[in-house]
Amino acid sequence: MHEMSKGANIGLATLSEDTGAVVVGLSWSSAAGDGDADVSVLLVDDSGKVRGDTDFYFYNHPAAEDGSVQLLGKVPTENGSEDRISLDLTAIPEDITTIVVAASQYGGARFGDLDDLRMTVTDRSGEPLLGFSIEDATIETAFIFGELYRRNAEWKFRAVGQGYETGLAGLATDFGIAVDEEDEPSTAAPSTGPAEAEGSPASGIARAPQAAGTVTIPAQAGAEGEPAVAATPAPVRRRATRTTKKKVTLPKAAKRSLAENDSWKPARLFPVPSYKSDREREVRATSVLLSVMAEVPEFGRRLTAGFGAPAGRMQTFTEVSLPHGDSPKRPDGVIRTERAGKLWTALVETKTNGNPLKSEQVQNYMDIAARRGYEAVITLSNDVALEGSPLVEVKTDGRRKHKVSLWHLSWAEVAHQAQMLIRHEGVGNAAHAWLLQELLHYLQHENSGCHGFQNMGPSWVPVRNGIDTETLCQGDPRAVEVVESWERLIRQVCLRLGGELGQKTLPVQRARRGTDPKSRRTALADRLCEEGKLSAELRVDGAHDILSITADLRTGKIRTSMDVPAPDGAYPLSIAKRFLRALDEAPADLHVETLLEGRSGPRGTLERLRPEPGDLLPKDGAVITGFRLSLFKGMGNSRGSTESGFIRSIDEAVDRFYGSVVAHLGQFEQRRTPRARATTAPSGTE
């Protein structure tokens, strides 16, 4: 990888022979696990300005119609998160001379609060081309990391590192974006798109309605106020809406059935009969997925853009016979995308029903792809890939000039992307939305075999028994395997919750800078042996409140909890009453604990505290800094594939906590001051 210094530039052609499409990554970390930023891309012509608002890509305008720019969203890293952008340079309009890549903070946060600010560029095979680190960030609220610019039909990169104290609004204005600044967001936002009438997810969260028009950015970038459609808004960052074209989404609530009774089953485009073999499941699942990818451009591009595929005409195939040694091999599928007369090809290997990928099989496809000049091999299974822990081991012949990249998708990620498009972001027409709906129904059917990560592995039962009998010792490799399974489970929980909320949801990483994945998991495994607990934290995009999950293997209890800061400048009893009113719909067994400066205060169940809010107040008059909310649930005993399974218990615990507790905190959260919760706009007085 070529390391860049501030102000330096380099031609992409000097770094790789294939730079028609690149993936840009912006990454950062925070020791406290609470840092975040939003990426944006601006397409600029010779005037140094955008041609119009459609050349500005950010969280509410994430993709170009031609697929030349796609914001792929955040992925977790060992020490933070990385926001990825797919750029198809062959599809960039000819009058565009510069692609500006930037990021912005919101709600008073500053880039100086983040560590390891870095931009990387990789080619379509995933090979790193260049990297640029920003080390002088202080009070800036927006940063131009770098820019790709065109010189004599060649694309070059310049490391910029320019900061703004005026946030996203200031950056956008510099490039000719018409910004409507709002000091205090209104309590009702206009909505002309079809999403306004759509039902909200079960958790009580509604996606912001889609509307066309001027870019609206509050004076402090990212603190937009736009209430959710549902009656119980969620504590997520409120953003002004902007799209260039109306998108079609489907309501979550199904229309009233015309069937005479419940035994009538609606006809499905992709029926799921009782399969006799795993092979039948794999063949059908592959065919169903690849056919929808080819028919729905937004969906096909979403799944392949991060793998370096261009935004062109896509065709998909199944059961293709390819020569290899004495006998031909049959990959489960082939994806081919054409752009400007050039083909991008990927072989697909699929597993369902928890079956593992086989290294020998994947190695054969890697060898075939290398010999035939194909670009990628994509594996698809219920397992979730982790950084530093590959699902299969393959060898790459360094003598070969042609490089083949190996990528992995989980069925949970496929379902997540389909749900994001049809519930929140929208697709081009109603037929495409219906196709995605049928695909999602198929994937979620119990007989499809595409249920995502569903087995904690062979070490799970021995480790639980060892903790129960206090015979599990630190350094046991089985504990490391359980920690890896736990991380895979948490990644899947984030995908499922994010699909319901319409917001990126990521696990919070709290690791020292430079810690490698293996040593970090070894340390967590030693803690598991000592404490008997598996812990994780989740952060919904834009929300400062972090959801914590703890599975205590000694007591057999799962605890889901969240710390909610108290507002400033109010009387303690008034705070307690207002807080309990916000939890009026929460379950009676919710545990509430008062947080004081440096210690814990009174606690009790919601059932006991509702009649006496004063019981939440400390007797010594100490300052209340917040409240800790917790729900407890018994965990299943099996590996996760049955009704009483551990994995199902975790899913149910998170769903119950977010749907019955977090979704009802909006009334209390809106009354916090910006210092108490920077991402929530003020809304009236008490």
XYZ file of C-alpha atoms in Angstrom:
686
model
C 0.000 0.000 0.000
C 1.264 3.454 -0.934
C 1.178 5.806 2.069
C 0.276 9.407 1.233
C 1.238 12.612 2.989
C -0.968 15.695 3.149
C -1.042 17.519 -0.196
C 0.575 14.664 -2.139
C -0.991 13.194 -5.277
C -0.526 10.051 -7.346
C -2.023 8.471 -10.462
C -4.144 5.396 -9.797
C -2.753 3.709 -12.917
C 0.698 3.616 -11.294
C -0.736 1.568 -8.415
C -2.904 -0.953 -10.283
C -3.674 -2.113 -13.799
C -7.403 -2.165 -13.066
C -8.768 1.061 -11.557
C -12.108 1.231 -13.344
C -13.834 0.775 -9.997
C -12.495 1.461 -6.518
C -13.769 1.243 -2.958
C -12.931 4.148 -0.649
C -12.887 3.559 3.097
C -13.012 6.244 5.806
C -12.236 4.886 9.249
C -11.842 6.149 12.803
C -11.811 4.803 16.327
C -12.542 5.936 19.859
C -11.251 4.519 23.113
C -14.668 5.167 24.668
C -16.487 3.500 21.765
C -18.815 6.471 21.254
C -17.281 8.286 18.270
C -18.926 8.417 14.854
C -19.148 10.469 11.674
C -21.078 10.535 8.398
C -19.444 10.334 4.983
C -20.427 12.382 1.950
C -19.328 12.569 -1.687
C -19.520 15.555 -4.030
C -19.126 15.416 -7.815
C -17.534 18.665 -9.020
C -17.051 20.066 -12.531
C -14.493 22.535 -13.926
C -16.070 25.414 -11.996
C -15.174 23.790 -8.682
C -18.887 23.444 -7.870
C -21.474 20.711 -8.129
C -23.781 20.817 -11.159
C -26.786 20.527 -8.838
C -28.019 19.000 -5.594
C -28.064 15.538 -7.224
C -24.255 15.571 -7.239
C -24.205 15.582 -3.421
C -24.332 12.086 -1.864
C -24.871 11.683 1.877
C -27.018 9.712 4.337
C -30.372 10.684 2.741
C -29.076 10.438 -0.838
C -26.805 7.378 -0.735
C -26.560 6.302 -4.385
C -26.481 7.585 -7.944
C -29.105 6.320 -10.360
C -26.365 4.987 -12.650
C -24.522 3.329 -9.768
C -21.401 5.445 -10.211
C -21.501 6.435 -6.515
C -22.834 4.226 -3.744
C -22.474 4.795 -0.014
C -22.163 1.220 1.254
C -22.500 2.115 4.926
C -20.441 1.287 7.988
C -18.772 -1.978 8.866
C -17.225 -2.754 12.262
C -13.460 -2.940 12.604
C -11.332 -4.123 15.481
C -10.960 -0.617 16.948
C -13.924 1.319 15.564
C -15.809 1.445 12.284
C -15.190 2.060 8.605
C -17.561 3.808 6.200
C -17.184 2.463 2.667
C -17.955 4.092 -0.686
C -18.087 2.337 -4.051
C -16.971 4.475 -7.012
C -17.390 3.205 -10.568
C -14.990 5.595 -12.289
C -16.027 4.395 -15.754
C -19.575 5.598 -15.059
C -18.691 9.077 -13.750
C -20.099 11.698 -16.199
C -17.481 13.181 -18.514
C -18.055 16.752 -17.316
C -17.180 15.758 -13.730
C -13.517 16.465 -13.035
C -13.258 15.868 -9.276
C -14.789 13.493 -6.732
C -14.562 14.974 -3.230
C -14.687 12.499 -0.329
C -15.581 14.044 3.040
C -17.026 13.270 6.468
C -18.864 15.325 9.070
C -19.564 15.189 12.789
C -22.871 16.157 14.368
C -24.326 17.485 17.571
C -21.269 19.409 18.763
C -18.805 16.514 18.338
C -15.362 17.238 16.917
C -12.949 15.180 14.845
C -10.309 15.779 17.470
C -12.351 13.442 19.696
C -11.672 10.546 17.301
C -8.495 8.528 16.826
C -6.947 6.904 13.762
C -8.640 9.103 11.141
C -7.742 7.377 7.899
C -8.728 7.071 4.258
C -7.894 4.036 2.119
C -8.525 3.202 -1.527
C -8.703 -0.395 -2.796
C -9.186 -1.754 -6.294
C -12.056 -3.996 -7.346
C -10.194 -7.099 -6.132
C -9.889 -5.672 -2.624
C -6.162 -5.016 -2.991
C -5.184 -1.881 -1.006
C -3.801 0.830 -3.290
C -3.135 3.773 -0.999
C -3.689 5.110 2.493
C -3.791 8.559 4.054
C -3.921 9.282 7.792
C -5.034 12.585 9.327
C -3.165 13.303 12.549
C -3.813 17.006 13.156
C -7.595 17.028 13.733
C -8.778 19.258 16.607
C -12.032 21.265 16.637
C -13.155 20.529 13.067
C -16.704 19.282 12.532
C -16.194 18.343 8.873
C -13.196 17.132 6.903
C -12.303 16.663 3.260
C -10.208 13.518 3.453
C -9.188 13.368 -0.176
C -10.270 13.754 -3.770
C -10.028 11.794 -6.980
C -9.555 14.035 -9.990
C -9.309 13.517 -13.732
C -6.251 14.624 -15.707
C -5.886 13.734 -19.381
C -8.325 10.806 -19.130
C -6.441 9.446 -16.090
C -7.747 9.375 -12.537
C -5.457 10.610 -9.792
C -5.764 10.896 -6.017
C -4.846 13.883 -3.845
C -4.552 13.677 -0.043
C -6.352 16.822 1.158
C -6.985 16.723 4.911
C -8.824 20.078 4.977
C -11.043 20.718 7.999
C -14.150 22.865 8.549
C -15.475 24.282 11.805
C -18.871 24.895 10.164
C -19.771 21.244 9.716
C -21.558 19.639 6.798
C -23.445 22.853 6.013
C -20.233 24.833 5.564
C -18.618 22.164 3.451
C -21.663 21.786 1.209
C -21.993 25.559 0.725
C -18.368 25.808 -0.450
C -19.185 23.464 -3.315
C -22.365 25.234 -4.417
C -25.012 23.243 -2.523
C -28.109 25.287 -1.637
C -28.381 24.765 2.112
C -31.459 25.704 4.132
C -30.145 26.134 7.672
C -32.520 25.752 10.595
C -31.551 26.923 14.046
C -34.451 25.095 15.637
C -35.989 22.284 13.637
C -39.728 22.312 13.312
C -41.821 19.706 15.037
C -43.470 18.626 11.811
C -41.704 17.966 8.530
C -43.406 18.035 5.135
C -43.543 14.734 3.327
C -44.629 14.140 -0.207
C -43.220 10.659 -0.750
C -45.097 7.397 -0.403
C -43.221 6.358 2.707
C -45.263 8.648 4.966
C -48.235 6.350 5.099
C -46.259 3.236 5.705
C -46.366 1.266 8.912
C -43.508 1.312 11.331
C -41.523 -1.708 12.460
C -42.604 -3.644 15.503
C -40.031 -1.844 17.584
C -41.949 1.395 17.200
C -39.410 3.057 14.916
C -40.461 4.726 11.693
C -38.242 5.756 8.826
C -38.261 9.444 7.925
C -40.632 10.177 5.027
C -39.067 10.673 1.622
C -39.339 14.084 0.033
C -37.731 15.913 -2.851
C -36.420 19.451 -2.592
C -33.664 21.647 -1.254
C -31.013 20.142 0.986
C -31.919 21.039 4.558
C -29.144 20.958 7.131
C -29.502 22.492 10.595
C -27.009 25.084 11.717
C -25.156 22.431 13.722
C -24.676 19.636 11.230
C -26.459 16.438 12.035
C -28.816 17.812 14.692
C -31.809 17.844 12.388
C -35.249 17.549 13.883
C -37.708 15.340 12.113
C -40.172 13.356 14.172
C -40.840 9.724 13.395
C -44.235 8.836 11.963
C -44.909 6.279 14.690
C -46.514 7.328 17.955
C -43.423 6.247 19.891
C -40.340 7.866 18.349
C -36.918 6.358 18.853
C -33.758 8.045 20.120
C -31.952 8.157 16.803
C -30.410 11.085 14.986
C -33.022 13.128 13.155
C -32.109 14.074 9.656
C -33.658 16.242 7.011
C -35.012 14.245 4.084
C -33.797 14.558 0.560
C -34.086 12.326 -2.478
C -33.775 13.067 -6.160
C -36.575 10.764 -7.160
C -39.520 9.184 -5.392
C -38.784 5.663 -4.254
C -41.268 2.869 -3.669
C -41.378 1.142 -0.308
C -43.873 -1.349 1.063
C -45.853 -0.982 4.295
C -44.810 -3.386 7.016
C -48.410 -4.116 7.958
C -50.014 -6.523 5.491
C -53.287 -5.645 3.825
C -56.451 -7.244 5.163
C -56.693 -10.790 3.872
C -59.647 -11.846 1.702
C -59.302 -15.508 2.755
C -62.281 -17.252 4.332
C -60.145 -18.572 7.199
C -56.570 -18.743 8.451
C -55.923 -22.112 6.804
C -55.805 -20.455 3.372
C -52.229 -19.710 2.393
C -51.465 -16.922 -0.083
C -49.736 -17.867 -3.326
C -46.038 -17.055 -3.268
C -43.662 -16.353 -6.104
C -41.002 -18.459 -4.356
C -42.775 -21.338 -2.543
C -40.806 -23.200 0.108
C -41.799 -26.878 0.172
C -40.370 -29.449 2.554
C -37.033 -30.243 0.968
C -35.613 -33.744 1.098
C -31.954 -32.708 1.004
C -29.650 -29.794 1.724
C -28.615 -29.838 -1.924
C -32.170 -28.977 -2.986
C -32.183 -26.079 -0.537
C -28.900 -24.756 -1.881
C -29.966 -24.968 -5.523
C -33.273 -23.225 -4.918
C -31.886 -20.539 -2.608
C -29.116 -19.711 -5.117
C -31.554 -19.482 -8.029
C -34.028 -17.341 -6.102
C -31.374 -14.896 -4.906
C -29.479 -14.531 -8.187
C -32.662 -14.037 -10.224
C -33.813 -11.183 -7.958
C -30.337 -9.612 -8.029
C -30.450 -9.466 -11.828
C -34.009 -8.119 -11.949
C -33.745 -5.444 -9.218
C -30.735 -3.218 -10.046
C -30.638 -1.474 -6.643
C -30.451 -4.828 -4.872
C -27.894 -6.419 -7.176
C -25.620 -3.380 -6.966
C -25.997 -3.183 -3.193
C -24.714 -6.737 -2.784
C -21.871 -6.545 -5.315
C -20.626 -2.937 -5.197
C -18.429 -3.608 -2.195
C -16.803 -6.456 -4.128
C -15.652 -4.133 -6.906
C -18.397 -4.926 -9.414
C -19.200 -2.098 -11.847
C -22.666 -0.581 -12.084
C -23.726 -2.139 -15.361
C -26.082 -4.681 -16.876
C -26.147 -7.787 -14.675
C -26.932 -11.365 -15.649
C -26.843 -14.345 -13.333
C -26.546 -18.088 -13.979
C -26.789 -21.295 -11.969
C -25.136 -24.704 -12.226
C -22.526 -23.639 -14.776
C -20.064 -26.380 -15.762
C -16.447 -25.187 -15.893
C -13.411 -27.365 -16.796
C -10.990 -28.175 -13.988
C -8.497 -31.045 -14.183
C -9.965 -34.436 -14.975
C -13.563 -33.470 -14.251
C -15.509 -30.190 -14.596
C -16.639 -28.248 -11.533
C -20.077 -26.768 -11.044
C -20.183 -23.618 -8.919
C -23.621 -22.884 -7.528
C -23.859 -19.652 -9.496
C -22.156 -17.090 -11.698
C -22.666 -13.304 -11.681
C -21.638 -11.296 -14.754
C -21.840 -7.507 -15.009
C -21.094 -5.612 -18.205
C -19.973 -2.011 -18.335
C -18.561 -0.231 -21.384
C -17.899 -3.546 -23.134
C -15.962 -4.994 -20.177
C -17.143 -7.971 -18.120
C -16.848 -8.469 -14.365
C -17.417 -12.100 -13.332
C -17.815 -13.767 -9.936
C -18.327 -17.432 -9.073
C -20.785 -18.127 -6.263
C -20.582 -20.963 -3.735
C -23.679 -21.350 -1.542
C -24.374 -23.217 1.684
C -27.671 -23.366 3.576
C -29.053 -24.864 6.758
C -25.882 -24.240 8.759
C -23.638 -26.345 6.511
C -20.030 -25.106 6.592
C -18.024 -23.963 3.601
C -15.355 -26.405 2.425
C -11.845 -25.060 1.876
C -11.063 -27.534 -0.917
C -14.192 -26.590 -2.828
C -13.576 -22.846 -2.523
C -9.914 -23.351 -3.485
C -10.989 -25.073 -6.708
C -13.193 -22.114 -7.621
C -10.388 -19.661 -6.842
C -8.091 -21.598 -9.202
C -10.746 -21.718 -11.939
C -11.413 -17.986 -11.590
C -7.700 -17.189 -11.824
C -7.208 -19.263 -14.972
C -10.283 -17.856 -16.708
C -9.633 -14.242 -15.755
C -12.625 -13.880 -13.445
C -12.525 -11.209 -10.781
C -14.037 -12.770 -7.653
C -15.353 -15.771 -5.779
C -18.295 -15.057 -3.448
C -19.198 -17.482 -0.676
C -22.668 -17.366 0.849
C -23.704 -19.184 4.000
C -25.419 -18.785 7.353
C -22.086 -18.013 8.983
C -20.853 -14.473 9.625
C -17.308 -13.497 8.670
C -15.058 -11.897 11.279
C -11.945 -9.834 10.773
C -8.897 -11.952 11.479
C -10.863 -15.221 11.513
C -11.485 -16.457 7.929
C -14.241 -18.978 7.321
C -12.094 -20.923 4.838
C -8.364 -21.084 4.228
C -7.281 -20.669 0.590
C -3.871 -20.309 -1.032
C -3.114 -17.697 -3.669
C -0.463 -18.313 -6.305
C 1.609 -15.136 -6.231
C 3.129 -15.936 -9.616
C -0.182 -15.340 -11.350
C -0.605 -11.891 -12.772
C -4.396 -11.967 -12.501
C -5.731 -11.477 -8.968
C -8.933 -13.044 -7.718
C -10.635 -11.692 -4.592
C -12.528 -13.872 -2.116
C -15.601 -12.327 -0.481
C -18.233 -13.614 1.916
C -21.914 -12.807 2.415
C -24.153 -14.145 5.164
C -27.808 -14.856 4.486
C -28.568 -12.434 7.333
C -26.822 -9.653 5.405
C -28.794 -10.470 2.248
C -32.057 -10.252 4.205
C -30.881 -7.018 5.842
C -30.197 -5.326 2.507
C -33.564 -6.434 1.108
C -35.366 -5.102 4.167
C -33.509 -1.776 4.076
C -34.569 -1.241 0.462
C -38.240 -2.199 0.698
C -38.961 -0.800 4.179
C -36.814 2.310 4.405
C -34.822 3.442 1.370
C -37.054 2.408 -1.508
C -36.524 0.995 -4.999
C -37.362 2.172 -8.500
C -40.849 0.717 -8.928
C -43.561 -1.288 -7.202
C -42.756 -4.508 -9.056
C -39.184 -4.453 -7.769
C -40.397 -3.791 -4.230
C -42.764 -6.769 -4.508
C -39.962 -9.013 -5.782
C -37.818 -8.086 -2.790
C -40.784 -8.730 -0.503
C -41.139 -12.238 -1.926
C -37.399 -12.845 -1.572
C -37.480 -11.699 2.052
C -40.451 -13.967 2.770
C -38.562 -16.875 1.245
C -35.381 -16.229 3.243
C -37.305 -15.958 6.509
C -39.302 -19.174 5.941
C -38.360 -21.977 8.316
C -37.756 -24.414 5.432
C -35.474 -22.195 3.344
C -32.327 -22.972 5.331
C -31.300 -19.292 5.056
C -31.765 -18.238 8.664
C -28.344 -16.793 9.342
C -25.965 -17.726 12.145
C -27.724 -20.321 14.285
C -25.190 -22.534 16.040
C -22.724 -21.558 18.765
C -20.403 -24.365 17.725
C -19.037 -27.580 19.287
C -17.232 -25.735 22.099
C -20.386 -24.079 23.437
C -21.671 -26.905 25.655
C -18.248 -27.856 27.110
C -17.509 -24.213 27.925
C -20.898 -23.731 29.610
C -20.390 -26.906 31.609
C -16.855 -25.827 32.535
C -18.110 -22.472 33.808
C -20.915 -24.151 35.736
C -18.511 -26.569 37.456
C -15.730 -23.934 37.741
C -13.283 -26.159 35.862
C -12.702 -23.924 32.841
C -9.192 -22.469 32.936
C -7.793 -19.381 31.257
C -5.989 -20.158 28.033
C -8.513 -22.831 26.999
C -8.840 -22.573 23.177
C -12.500 -23.602 23.406
C -13.256 -20.321 25.184
C -11.763 -18.409 22.238
C -14.054 -20.319 19.864
C -17.062 -19.332 21.997
C -15.962 -15.679 21.947
C -15.766 -15.807 18.137
C -19.246 -17.356 17.958
C -20.537 -14.641 20.297
C -19.099 -11.935 18.020
C -20.759 -13.541 14.996
C -24.062 -13.621 16.842
C -23.784 -9.947 17.813
C -22.971 -8.972 14.205
C -26.141 -10.754 13.111
C -28.213 -9.093 15.849
C -26.976 -5.730 14.531
C -28.030 -6.620 10.975
C -31.495 -7.709 12.062
C -32.097 -4.744 14.385
C -30.744 -2.297 11.818
C -33.103 -3.696 9.191
C -36.071 -3.135 11.490
C -35.043 0.389 12.463
C -33.759 1.536 9.082
C -30.552 2.691 10.769
C -27.045 1.291 10.650
C -26.429 -0.668 13.848
C -22.912 -1.737 14.811
C -21.191 -3.433 17.735
C -19.124 -1.030 19.836
C -15.449 -1.944 19.940
C -13.437 -0.880 22.995
C -9.933 -2.046 22.227
C -6.580 -0.357 22.538
C -5.206 1.114 19.357
C -3.193 -1.435 17.404
C -4.660 -4.485 19.151
C -4.814 -7.424 16.758
C -8.000 -9.550 16.592
C -6.406 -12.720 17.951
C -4.974 -11.155 21.111
C -8.189 -9.211 21.735
C -10.308 -12.377 21.548
C -7.839 -14.243 23.747
C -8.208 -11.545 26.421
C -12.002 -11.726 26.173
C -11.848 -15.519 26.467
C -9.797 -15.215 29.664
C -12.424 -12.837 31.065
C -15.119 -15.346 30.140
C -13.285 -18.062 32.090
C -12.914 -15.769 35.098
C -16.311 -14.024 35.167
C -18.533 -16.477 33.293
C -20.058 -13.664 31.222
C -20.302 -12.737 27.553
C -20.837 -9.016 26.985
C -21.451 -6.759 23.997
C -22.562 -3.206 23.248
C -24.596 -1.987 20.266
C -24.933 1.527 18.911
C -27.687 2.584 16.525
C -26.392 5.061 13.952
C -26.584 8.562 15.408
C -27.750 7.587 18.890
C -25.431 8.286 21.828
C -27.215 5.846 24.131
C -25.563 2.419 23.861
C -27.482 -0.828 24.326
C -25.596 -3.375 26.430
C -26.106 -7.142 26.362
C -24.691 -9.460 29.009
C -25.160 -13.234 29.059
C -24.270 -14.584 32.499
C -23.526 -18.278 31.958
C -23.394 -18.934 35.709
C -26.881 -17.657 36.487
C -28.401 -18.462 33.089
C -29.679 -14.869 32.716
C -29.506 -12.419 29.820
C -29.442 -8.743 30.759
C -30.233 -6.003 28.249
C -29.626 -2.498 29.539
C -29.086 1.147 28.619
C -27.843 4.201 30.500
C -29.981 7.283 29.866
C -28.467 10.665 30.873
C -30.634 12.998 32.938
C -31.447 16.507 31.640
C -29.727 19.502 33.182
C -31.364 22.270 35.171
C -34.510 20.501 36.392
C -35.661 19.544 39.880
C -34.816 15.910 40.793
C -38.444 14.974 41.513
C -39.532 16.548 38.231
C -36.886 14.508 36.409
C -38.039 11.280 38.073
C -41.709 11.903 37.276
C -40.998 12.818 33.674
C -38.804 9.756 33.260
C -41.453 7.386 34.591
C -44.114 9.012 32.395
C -41.933 8.294 29.356
C -41.867 4.637 30.437
C -45.629 4.375 30.753
C -45.764 1.635 28.075
C -42.701 -0.250 29.356
C -43.086 -3.663 31.053
C -43.630 -3.735 34.803
C -40.555 -5.922 35.401
C -38.197 -3.292 33.994
C -35.427 -2.540 36.504
C -34.634 1.155 37.011
C -31.465 2.275 38.769
C -30.587 5.890 39.551
C -27.054 6.891 38.565
C -25.209 9.380 40.760
C -21.801 10.975 40.417
C -19.341 8.125 40.863
C -21.830 5.647 42.318
C -25.220 4.007 42.030
C -28.348 5.171 43.777
C -31.828 3.817 44.534
C -33.217 1.063 42.341
C -36.391 -0.934 41.885
C -38.801 -2.398 39.365
C -41.061 -0.130 37.363
C -44.087 -1.754 38.988
C -42.927 -0.593 42.425
C -41.659 2.830 41.360
C -44.647 4.029 39.340
C -46.786 4.939 42.382
C -43.808 6.522 44.204
C -41.430 8.394 41.812
C -39.711 9.890 44.835
C -38.193 6.491 45.622
C -35.767 7.120 42.735
C -34.243 10.110 44.540
C -31.116 9.688 46.698
C -31.624 10.375 50.390
C -28.479 12.477 50.663
C -29.474 14.865 47.844
C -26.670 13.756 45.499
C -26.840 14.950 41.877
C -28.652 12.553 39.533
C -26.594 11.988 36.374
C -28.918 9.491 34.713
C -30.800 6.221 34.936
C -29.915 2.640 34.050
C -32.713 0.548 32.546
C -32.445 -3.246 32.545
C -34.538 -6.240 31.532
C -33.663 -9.823 32.466
C -34.490 -13.008 30.602
C -33.570 -16.660 31.039
C -31.295 -18.055 28.345
C -31.873 -21.245 26.394
C -29.769 -24.301 27.093
C -29.142 -25.610 23.593
C -26.736 -24.410 20.935
C -29.298 -22.157 19.353
C -31.170 -24.159 16.729
C -34.303 -24.895 18.773
C -37.052 -22.857 20.374
C -35.194 -22.759 23.697
C -31.852 -22.015 22.079
C -29.378 -19.451 23.311
C -29.320 -17.552 20.017
C -33.093 -17.258 19.961
C -33.014 -16.039 23.563
C -30.588 -13.239 22.658
C -32.770 -12.178 19.722
C -35.880 -12.123 21.880
C -34.154 -10.200 24.668
C -32.953 -7.457 22.294
C -36.321 -7.242 20.536
C -38.220 -6.920 23.801
C -35.897 -4.299 25.251
C -35.773 -2.123 22.155
C -39.450 -2.468 21.299
C -40.911 -2.057 24.785
C -38.368 0.295 26.382
C -36.072 2.197 24.015
C -38.819 2.973 21.504
C -40.759 4.832 24.225
C -37.952 7.057 25.482
C -38.406 9.744 22.833
C -40.556 12.004 25.018
C -37.888 12.077 27.746
C -34.932 12.288 25.356
C -36.323 15.280 23.456
C -36.216 17.318 26.662
C -32.503 16.826 27.236
C -30.231 19.743 26.607
C -27.725 19.468 23.744
C -24.951 18.941 26.290
C -26.764 15.972 27.792
C -27.575 14.423 24.430
C -26.101 16.252 21.524
C -27.958 14.409 18.775
C -31.443 15.360 19.966
C -32.854 18.744 19.112
C -34.642 20.799 21.802
C -38.392 20.530 21.723
C -40.254 22.973 23.923
C -40.196 23.318 27.687
C -41.695 21.374 30.513
